[in-house]
Coordinates of C-alpha atoms and ligand atoms in Angstrom, one line a residue:
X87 CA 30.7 -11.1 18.5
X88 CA 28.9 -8.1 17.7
X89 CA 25.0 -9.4 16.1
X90 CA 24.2 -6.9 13.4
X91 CA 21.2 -4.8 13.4
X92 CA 18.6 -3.6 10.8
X93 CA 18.8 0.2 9.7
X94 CA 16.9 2.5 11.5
X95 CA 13.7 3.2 9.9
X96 CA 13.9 -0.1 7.9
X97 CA 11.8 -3.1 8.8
X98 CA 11.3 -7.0 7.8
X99 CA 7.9 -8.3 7.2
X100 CA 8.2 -11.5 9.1
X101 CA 6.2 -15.0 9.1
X102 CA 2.7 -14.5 10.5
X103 CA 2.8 -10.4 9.2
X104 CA 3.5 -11.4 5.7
X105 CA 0.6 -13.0 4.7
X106 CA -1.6 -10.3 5.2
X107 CA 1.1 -8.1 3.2
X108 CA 0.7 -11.0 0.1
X109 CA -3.3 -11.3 0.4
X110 CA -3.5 -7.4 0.6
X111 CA -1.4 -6.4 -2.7
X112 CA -3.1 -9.5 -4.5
X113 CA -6.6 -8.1 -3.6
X114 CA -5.5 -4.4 -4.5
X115 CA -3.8 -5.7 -7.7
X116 CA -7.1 -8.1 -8.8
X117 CA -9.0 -4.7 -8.4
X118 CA -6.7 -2.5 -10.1
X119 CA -6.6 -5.5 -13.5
X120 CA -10.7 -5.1 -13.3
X121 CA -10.0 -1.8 -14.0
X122 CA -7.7 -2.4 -16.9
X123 CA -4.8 -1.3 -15.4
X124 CA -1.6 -2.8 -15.9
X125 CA 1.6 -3.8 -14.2
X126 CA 5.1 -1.6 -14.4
X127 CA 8.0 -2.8 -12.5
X128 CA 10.1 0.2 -12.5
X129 CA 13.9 0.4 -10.9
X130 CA 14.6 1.3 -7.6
X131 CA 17.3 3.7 -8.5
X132 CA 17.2 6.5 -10.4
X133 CA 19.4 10.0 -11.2
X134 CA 18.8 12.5 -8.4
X135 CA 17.8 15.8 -11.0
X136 CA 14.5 13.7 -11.9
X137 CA 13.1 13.5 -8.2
X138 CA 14.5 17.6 -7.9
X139 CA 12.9 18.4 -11.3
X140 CA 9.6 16.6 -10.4
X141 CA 8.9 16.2 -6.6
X142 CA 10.4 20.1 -6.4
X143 CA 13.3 21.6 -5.1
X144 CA 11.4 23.5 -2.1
X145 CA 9.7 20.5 -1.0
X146 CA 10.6 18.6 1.6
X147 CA 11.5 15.3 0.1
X148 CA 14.1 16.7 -2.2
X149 CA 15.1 19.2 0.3
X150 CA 16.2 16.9 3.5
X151 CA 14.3 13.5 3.0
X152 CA 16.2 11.4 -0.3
X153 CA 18.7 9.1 -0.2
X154 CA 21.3 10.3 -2.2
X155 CA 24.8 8.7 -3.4
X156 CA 27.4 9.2 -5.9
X157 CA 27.6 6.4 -8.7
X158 CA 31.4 5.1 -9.0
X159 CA 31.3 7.3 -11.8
X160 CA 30.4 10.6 -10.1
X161 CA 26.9 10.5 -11.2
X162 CA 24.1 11.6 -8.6
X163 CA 21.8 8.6 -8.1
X164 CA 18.9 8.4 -5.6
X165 CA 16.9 5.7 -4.1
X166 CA 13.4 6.6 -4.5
X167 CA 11.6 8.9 -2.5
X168 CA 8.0 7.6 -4.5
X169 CA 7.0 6.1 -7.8
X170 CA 5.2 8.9 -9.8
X171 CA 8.6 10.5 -11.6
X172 CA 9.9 7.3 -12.5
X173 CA 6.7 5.9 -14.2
X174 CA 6.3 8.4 -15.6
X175 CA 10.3 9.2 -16.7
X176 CA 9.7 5.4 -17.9
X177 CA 6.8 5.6 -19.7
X178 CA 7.9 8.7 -21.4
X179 CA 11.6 7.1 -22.4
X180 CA 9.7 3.8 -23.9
X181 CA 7.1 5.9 -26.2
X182 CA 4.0 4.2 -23.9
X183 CA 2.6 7.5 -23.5
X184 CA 2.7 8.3 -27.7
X185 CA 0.4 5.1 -27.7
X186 CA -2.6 7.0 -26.5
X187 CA -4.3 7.2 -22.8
X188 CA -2.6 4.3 -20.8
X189 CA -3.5 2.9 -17.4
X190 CA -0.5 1.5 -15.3
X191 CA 0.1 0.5 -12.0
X192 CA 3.5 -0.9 -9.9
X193 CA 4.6 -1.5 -6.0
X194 CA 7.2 -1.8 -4.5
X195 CA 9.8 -0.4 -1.6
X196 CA 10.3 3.7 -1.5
X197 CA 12.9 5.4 0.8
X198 CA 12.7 8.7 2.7
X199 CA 15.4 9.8 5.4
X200 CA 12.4 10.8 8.1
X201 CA 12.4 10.4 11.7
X202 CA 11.1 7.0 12.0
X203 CA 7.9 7.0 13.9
X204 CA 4.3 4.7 14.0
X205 CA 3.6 5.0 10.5
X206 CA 6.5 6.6 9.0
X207 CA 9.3 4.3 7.8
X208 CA 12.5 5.0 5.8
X209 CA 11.8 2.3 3.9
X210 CA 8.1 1.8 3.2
X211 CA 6.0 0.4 0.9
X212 CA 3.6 1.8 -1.6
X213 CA 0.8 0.2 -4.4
X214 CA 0.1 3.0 -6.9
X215 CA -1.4 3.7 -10.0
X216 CA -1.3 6.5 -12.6
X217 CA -3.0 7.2 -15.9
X218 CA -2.0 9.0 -19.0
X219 CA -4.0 10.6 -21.0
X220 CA -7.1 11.4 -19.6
X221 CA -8.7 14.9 -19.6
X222 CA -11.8 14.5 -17.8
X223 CA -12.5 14.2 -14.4
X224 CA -13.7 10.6 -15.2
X225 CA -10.3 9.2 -14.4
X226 CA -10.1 11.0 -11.1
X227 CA -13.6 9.4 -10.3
X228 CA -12.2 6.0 -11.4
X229 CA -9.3 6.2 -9.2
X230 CA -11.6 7.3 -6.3
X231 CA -14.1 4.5 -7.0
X232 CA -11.2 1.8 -7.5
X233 CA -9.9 2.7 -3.9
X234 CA -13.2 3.1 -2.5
X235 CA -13.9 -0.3 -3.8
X236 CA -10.7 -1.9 -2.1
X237 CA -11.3 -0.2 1.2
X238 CA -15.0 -1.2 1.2
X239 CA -13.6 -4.9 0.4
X240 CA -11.3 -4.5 3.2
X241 CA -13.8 -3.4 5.5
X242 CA -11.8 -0.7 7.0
X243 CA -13.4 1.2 10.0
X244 CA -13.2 4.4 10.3
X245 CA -11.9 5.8 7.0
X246 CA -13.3 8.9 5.3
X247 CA -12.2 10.5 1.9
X248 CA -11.1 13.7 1.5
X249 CA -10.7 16.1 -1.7
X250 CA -10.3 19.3 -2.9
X251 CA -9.2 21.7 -6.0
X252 CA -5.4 23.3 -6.2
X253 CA -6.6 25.2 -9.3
X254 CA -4.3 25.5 -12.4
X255 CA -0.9 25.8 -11.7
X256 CA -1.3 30.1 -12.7
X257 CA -3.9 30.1 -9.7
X258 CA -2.2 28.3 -7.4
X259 CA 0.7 30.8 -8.5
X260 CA -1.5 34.1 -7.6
X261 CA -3.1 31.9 -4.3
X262 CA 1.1 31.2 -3.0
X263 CA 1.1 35.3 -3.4
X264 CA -1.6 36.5 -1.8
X265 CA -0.8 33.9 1.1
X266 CA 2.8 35.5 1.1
X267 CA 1.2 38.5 1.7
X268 CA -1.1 37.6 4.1
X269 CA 1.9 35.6 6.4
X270 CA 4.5 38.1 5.6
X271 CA 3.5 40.3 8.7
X272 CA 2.4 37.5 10.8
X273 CA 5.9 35.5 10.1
X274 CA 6.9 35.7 13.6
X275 CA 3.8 33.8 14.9
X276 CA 4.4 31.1 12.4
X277 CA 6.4 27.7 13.7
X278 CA 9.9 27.4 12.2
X279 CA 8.8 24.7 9.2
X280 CA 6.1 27.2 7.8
X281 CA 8.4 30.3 8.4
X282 CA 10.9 28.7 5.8
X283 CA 8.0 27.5 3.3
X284 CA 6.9 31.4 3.1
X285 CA 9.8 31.9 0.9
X286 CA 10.7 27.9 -0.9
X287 CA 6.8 26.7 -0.6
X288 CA 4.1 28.7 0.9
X289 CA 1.6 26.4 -0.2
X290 CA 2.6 23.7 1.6
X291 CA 2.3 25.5 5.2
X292 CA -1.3 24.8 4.7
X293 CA -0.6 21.6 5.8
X294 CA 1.6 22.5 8.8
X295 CA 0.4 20.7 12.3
X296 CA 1.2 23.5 13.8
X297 CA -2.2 24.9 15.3
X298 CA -1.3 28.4 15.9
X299 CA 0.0 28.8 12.5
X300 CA -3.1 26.6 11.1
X301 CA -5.1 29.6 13.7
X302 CA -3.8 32.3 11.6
X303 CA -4.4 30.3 8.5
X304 CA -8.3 30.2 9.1
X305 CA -8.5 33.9 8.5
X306 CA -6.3 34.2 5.5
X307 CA -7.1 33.8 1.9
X308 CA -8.6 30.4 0.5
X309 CA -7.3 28.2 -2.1
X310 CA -10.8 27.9 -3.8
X311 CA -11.4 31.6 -4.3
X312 CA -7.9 31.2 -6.5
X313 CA -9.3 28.6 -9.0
X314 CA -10.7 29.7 -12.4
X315 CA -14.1 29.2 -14.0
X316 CA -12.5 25.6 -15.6
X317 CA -10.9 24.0 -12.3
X318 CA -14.7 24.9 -10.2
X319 CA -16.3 23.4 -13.2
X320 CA -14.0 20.1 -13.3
X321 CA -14.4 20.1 -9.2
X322 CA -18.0 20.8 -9.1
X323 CA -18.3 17.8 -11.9
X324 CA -16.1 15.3 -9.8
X325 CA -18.8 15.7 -6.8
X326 CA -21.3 15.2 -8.6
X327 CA -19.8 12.1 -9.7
X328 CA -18.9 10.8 -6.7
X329 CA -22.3 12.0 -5.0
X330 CA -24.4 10.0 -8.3
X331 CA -21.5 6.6 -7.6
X332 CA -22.7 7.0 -3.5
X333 CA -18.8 7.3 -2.4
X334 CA -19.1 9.8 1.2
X335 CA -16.4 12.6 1.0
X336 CA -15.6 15.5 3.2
X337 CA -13.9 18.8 1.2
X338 CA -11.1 19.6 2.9
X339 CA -10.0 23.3 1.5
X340 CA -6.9 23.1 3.3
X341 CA -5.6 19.7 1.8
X342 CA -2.4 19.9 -0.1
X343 CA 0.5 17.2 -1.5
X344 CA 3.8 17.6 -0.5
X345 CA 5.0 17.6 -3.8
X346 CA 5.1 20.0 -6.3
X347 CA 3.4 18.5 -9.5
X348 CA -0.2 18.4 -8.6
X349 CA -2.9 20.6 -9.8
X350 CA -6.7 20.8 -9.6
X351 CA -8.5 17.2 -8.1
X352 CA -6.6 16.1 -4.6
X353 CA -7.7 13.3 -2.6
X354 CA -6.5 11.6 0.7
X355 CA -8.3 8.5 2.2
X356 CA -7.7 9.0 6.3
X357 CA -8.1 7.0 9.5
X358 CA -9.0 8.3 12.4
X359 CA -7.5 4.6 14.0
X360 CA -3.4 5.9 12.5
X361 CA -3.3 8.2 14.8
X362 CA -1.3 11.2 13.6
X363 CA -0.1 9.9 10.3
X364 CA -3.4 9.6 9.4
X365 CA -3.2 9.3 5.4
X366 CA -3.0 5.6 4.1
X367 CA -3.7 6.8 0.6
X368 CA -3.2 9.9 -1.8
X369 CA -3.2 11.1 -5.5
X370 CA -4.5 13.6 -7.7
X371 CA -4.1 15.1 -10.9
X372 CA -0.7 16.4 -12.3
X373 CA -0.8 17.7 -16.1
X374 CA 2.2 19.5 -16.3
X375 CA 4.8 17.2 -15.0
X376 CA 5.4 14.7 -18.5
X377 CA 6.1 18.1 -20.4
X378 CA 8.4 19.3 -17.3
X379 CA 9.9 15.7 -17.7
X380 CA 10.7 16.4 -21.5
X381 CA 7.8 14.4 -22.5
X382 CA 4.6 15.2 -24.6
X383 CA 1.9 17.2 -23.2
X384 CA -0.2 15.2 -21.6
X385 CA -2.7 14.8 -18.6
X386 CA -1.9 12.6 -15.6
X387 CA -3.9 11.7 -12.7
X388 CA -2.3 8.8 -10.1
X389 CA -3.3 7.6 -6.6
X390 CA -1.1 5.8 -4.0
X391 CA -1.6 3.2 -1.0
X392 CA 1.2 3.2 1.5
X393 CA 1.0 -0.2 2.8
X394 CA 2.6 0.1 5.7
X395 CA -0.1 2.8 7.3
X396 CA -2.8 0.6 5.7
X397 CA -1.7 -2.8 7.1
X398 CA -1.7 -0.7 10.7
X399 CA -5.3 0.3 9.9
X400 CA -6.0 -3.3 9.8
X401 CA -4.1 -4.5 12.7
X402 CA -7.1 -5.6 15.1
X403 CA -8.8 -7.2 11.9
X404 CA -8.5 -11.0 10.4
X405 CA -8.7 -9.8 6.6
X406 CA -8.3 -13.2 5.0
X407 CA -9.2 -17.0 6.1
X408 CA -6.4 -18.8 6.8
X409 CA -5.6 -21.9 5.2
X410 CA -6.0 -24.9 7.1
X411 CA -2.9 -26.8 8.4
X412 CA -1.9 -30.8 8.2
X413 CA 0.8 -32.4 9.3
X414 CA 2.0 -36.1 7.9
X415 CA 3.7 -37.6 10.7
X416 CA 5.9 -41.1 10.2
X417 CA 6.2 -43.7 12.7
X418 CA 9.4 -45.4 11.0
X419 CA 12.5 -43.8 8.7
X420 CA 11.8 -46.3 5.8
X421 CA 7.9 -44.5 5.3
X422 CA 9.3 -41.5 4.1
X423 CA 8.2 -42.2 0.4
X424 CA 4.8 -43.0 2.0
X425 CA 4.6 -39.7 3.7
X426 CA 6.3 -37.6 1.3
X427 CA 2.9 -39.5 -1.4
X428 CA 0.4 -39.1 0.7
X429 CA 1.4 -35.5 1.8
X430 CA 1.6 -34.2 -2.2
X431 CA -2.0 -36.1 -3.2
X432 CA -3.3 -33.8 -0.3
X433 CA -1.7 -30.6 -1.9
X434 CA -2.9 -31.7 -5.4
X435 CA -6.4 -32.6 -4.5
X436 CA -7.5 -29.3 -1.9
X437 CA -6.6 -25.8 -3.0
X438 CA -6.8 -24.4 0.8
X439 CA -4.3 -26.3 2.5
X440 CA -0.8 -26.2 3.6
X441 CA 0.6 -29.7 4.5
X442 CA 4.4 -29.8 6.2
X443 CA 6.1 -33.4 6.0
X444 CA 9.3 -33.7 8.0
X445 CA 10.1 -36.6 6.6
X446 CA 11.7 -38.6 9.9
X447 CA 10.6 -40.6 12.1
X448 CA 10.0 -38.7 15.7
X449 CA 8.1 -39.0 19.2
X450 CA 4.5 -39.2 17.9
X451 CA 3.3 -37.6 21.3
X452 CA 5.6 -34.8 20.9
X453 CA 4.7 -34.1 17.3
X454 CA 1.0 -34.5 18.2
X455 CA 1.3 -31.7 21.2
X456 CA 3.3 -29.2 19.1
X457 CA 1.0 -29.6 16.0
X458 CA -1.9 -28.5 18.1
X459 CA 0.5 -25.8 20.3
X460 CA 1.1 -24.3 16.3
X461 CA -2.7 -24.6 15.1
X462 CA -2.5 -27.3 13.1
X463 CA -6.1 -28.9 12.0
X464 CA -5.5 -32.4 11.0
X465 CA -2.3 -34.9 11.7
X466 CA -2.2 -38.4 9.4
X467 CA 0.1 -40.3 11.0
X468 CA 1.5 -43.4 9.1
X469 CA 3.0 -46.7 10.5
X470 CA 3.8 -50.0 8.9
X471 CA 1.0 -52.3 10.0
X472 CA -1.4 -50.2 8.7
X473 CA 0.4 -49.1 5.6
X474 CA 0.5 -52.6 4.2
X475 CA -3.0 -52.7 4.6
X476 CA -3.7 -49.2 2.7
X477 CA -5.0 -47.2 5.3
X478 CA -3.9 -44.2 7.6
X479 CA -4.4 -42.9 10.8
X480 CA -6.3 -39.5 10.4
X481 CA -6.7 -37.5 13.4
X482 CA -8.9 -33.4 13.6
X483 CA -6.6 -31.8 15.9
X484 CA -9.6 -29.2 16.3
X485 CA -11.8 -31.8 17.7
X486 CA -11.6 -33.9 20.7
X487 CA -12.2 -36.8 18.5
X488 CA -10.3 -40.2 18.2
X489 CA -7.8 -41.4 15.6
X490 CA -10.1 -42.6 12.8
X491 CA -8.3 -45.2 10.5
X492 CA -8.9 -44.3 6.6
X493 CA -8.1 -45.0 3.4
X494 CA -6.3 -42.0 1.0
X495 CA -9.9 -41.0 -0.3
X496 CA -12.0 -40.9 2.5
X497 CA -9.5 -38.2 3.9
X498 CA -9.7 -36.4 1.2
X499 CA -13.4 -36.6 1.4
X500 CA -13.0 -35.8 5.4
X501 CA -10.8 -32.5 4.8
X502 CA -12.9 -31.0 1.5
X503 CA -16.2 -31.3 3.8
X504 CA -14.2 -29.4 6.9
X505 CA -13.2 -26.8 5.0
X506 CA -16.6 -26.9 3.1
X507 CA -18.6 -26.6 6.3
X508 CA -16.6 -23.7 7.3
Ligands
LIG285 P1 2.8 12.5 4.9 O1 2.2 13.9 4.9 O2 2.2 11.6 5.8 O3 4.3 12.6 5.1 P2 3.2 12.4 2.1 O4 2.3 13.5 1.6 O5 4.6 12.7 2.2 O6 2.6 11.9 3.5 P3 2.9 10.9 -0.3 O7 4.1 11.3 -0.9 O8 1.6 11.4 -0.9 O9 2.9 11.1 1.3 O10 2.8 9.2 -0.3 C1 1.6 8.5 -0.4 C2 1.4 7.6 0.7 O11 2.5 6.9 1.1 C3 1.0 8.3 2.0 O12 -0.3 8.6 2.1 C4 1.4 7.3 3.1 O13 0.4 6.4 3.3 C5 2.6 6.7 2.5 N1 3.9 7.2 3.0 C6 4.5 8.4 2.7 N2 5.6 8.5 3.4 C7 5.7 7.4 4.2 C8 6.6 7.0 5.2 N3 7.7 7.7 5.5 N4 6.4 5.8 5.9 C9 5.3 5.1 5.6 N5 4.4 5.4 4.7 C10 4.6 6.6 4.0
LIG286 MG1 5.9 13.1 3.9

């Protein structure tokens, strides 16, 4: 019979992945709730003209990447492409952003149709937060330090922050024209990506790949000669800020978003280890998009971790400690209330500890050989003489060592002072 097969671009996390998925969004939540930020879930789904009024219709996640269907009622719905539009679209539709400056964050699975590739999914996952609100560049510092302070926890090698200014969304209106007029006559040198952007997004083919296009980009205007005397201020401030917090960054002139809501502060966090999808993280500010969305006019500044790119970043890494493993092994069927006891006083008594109980009776060589073939560290193995008599068989599959016979709290005692000496 024909075995099904996931859909291209979308991926499980499986057993032995998955725990560094779980410890990594615990870590990166923990941080973002010292920071007073709070969780969002927000719906998967959402109507297509949000994503084409927010993300922008030149750009190329409305243009070729979203997942698009008609409702049974002939409505256009899309899965989402990323999580800024519908926070926000949520936040404005439940009043949160009448209640003053808010902090929020959310995760979950985004979907783009791109060509699947190390680091680019169709399905992928992001942890993002935004705040509303906020005029200053304090918040952009904030978010800066709150991902420095996760990828610093992490200990990620080789990653490097980089930022720059779009300007208000007039200069970045008279920048996109002068650059039109630089390209126009240089259009046929440009690849086929940027040749289409002079006329739906010009900015954007500041971030083409392409290196003779990004050649005759290095003598054309500059983004930062654009900005006006308030964007340098707030740009000039934010360095200083992250120059008096000690946070390294490089200034990127050339760095852009791919969507069309951001203006002035931009940031990226890079890894030279991904390879050519290099950014694990992004944000920035983006001021005019809850008045665009039919909200009130008010500032917004969000950041996003695509999981994915940072859990390959970590690949070569052990992030976490592992919990140490015990299996309760029964020499006869009628100990299985014994086992199943003894197993659950372990699990109520030690915090790091996973303890598997079968709960029937099985070759005790066997059970011993593949316990230590999976890693576990201890085995208690129970049988009837000894259980009349109170007392187990404890046995450190780490060590060499021979089966000691024990009573319940002397293995306690035994495990707590393993783990302890750790
Ligand atoms: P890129 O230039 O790499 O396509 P982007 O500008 O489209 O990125 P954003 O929309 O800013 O990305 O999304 C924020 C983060 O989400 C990215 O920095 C990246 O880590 C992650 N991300 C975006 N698209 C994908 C994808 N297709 N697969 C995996 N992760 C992704
Ligand atoms: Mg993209």
């Amino acid at each position: 019979m024909k075995k099904f097969q996931k859909i291209r671009g979308a991926h499980e996390i499986n057993p032995g992945e998955s725990e560094t998925w779980s410890y990594l969004t615990k870590k990166i939540t923990e941080i973002f709730e010292s920071f007073s930020y709070k969780e969002i879930r927000l719906p998967i789904i959402e109507s297509t003209s949000l994503f084409q009024r927010s993300v922008g219709e030149g750009t190329d996640i409305v243009n070729k990447e979203m997942f698009t269907f008609e409702s049974k009622s002939g409505k256009s719905l899309t899965l989402r492409p990323e999580g800024t539009a519908g926070c926000l679209r949520a936040s404005i539709e439940m009043g949160l952003t009448d209640r003053g400056p808010m902090r929020l964050f959310y995760q979950g699975p985004m979907y783009r149709y791109e060509r699947p590739q190390k680091g680019r999914n169709r399905e992928f996952y992001q942890l993002s937060a935004e705040a509303y609100g906020f005029d200053g560049v304090n918040i952009e510092s904030e978010m800066i330090q709150m991902s420095h302070k996760i990828f610093s926890l992490l200990n990620l090698e080789d990653h490097y922050l980089e930022i720059n200014s779009l300007g208000s969304k007039k200069s970045q209106q008279n920048f996109s024209k002068a650059l039109k007029e630089y390209l126009r006559p240089l259009e046929d040198q440009l690849d086929p990506d940027s040749k289409v952007r002079l006329d739906s997004n010009t900015l954007r083919i500041l971030d083409s790949k392409n290196p003779e296009t990004q050649k005759i980009l290095k003598n054309g205007p500059k983004i930062f000669e654009f900005l006006d005397q308030r964007s340098t201020e707030n740009f000039d401030l934010l360095k200083s800020s992250l120059d008096e917090m000690k946070i390294p960054y490089k200034i990127n002139h050339n760095l852009v978003r791919g969507l069309d809501y951001y203006n002035d502060a931009v940031y990226e966090w890079k890894s030279d280890a991904l390879g050519s999808q290099n950014t694990f993280c992004a944000g920035g500010r983006y001021d005019s998009l809850s008045k665009n969305l039919g909200g009130r006019d008010i500032s917004a500044v969000g950041l996003s971790i695509g999981l994915d790119r940072l859990i390959i970043s970590l690949t070569n890494q052990s992030v976490f400690k592992t919990k140490k493993k015990l299996i309760v092994i029964i020499l006869e069927d009628n100990l299985f209330y014994a086992g199943s006891k003894i197993a659950e006083t372990i699990r109520n008594n030690i915090d790091e500890i996973v303890v598997r109980f079968d709960g029937v009776r099985s070759n005790l060589k066997s059970q011993l050989k593949k316990a230590v073939k999976d890693n576990y560290d201890f085995a208690i193995i129970i049988g009837n003489e000894e259980i009349n008599k109170g007392i187990f068989s404890f046995k450190n599959l780490k060590k060499d060592d021979n089966q000691l016979s024990l009573t319940e709290s002397e293995i306690l005692k035994s495990i707590s002072k393993n783990i302890e000496n750790e």
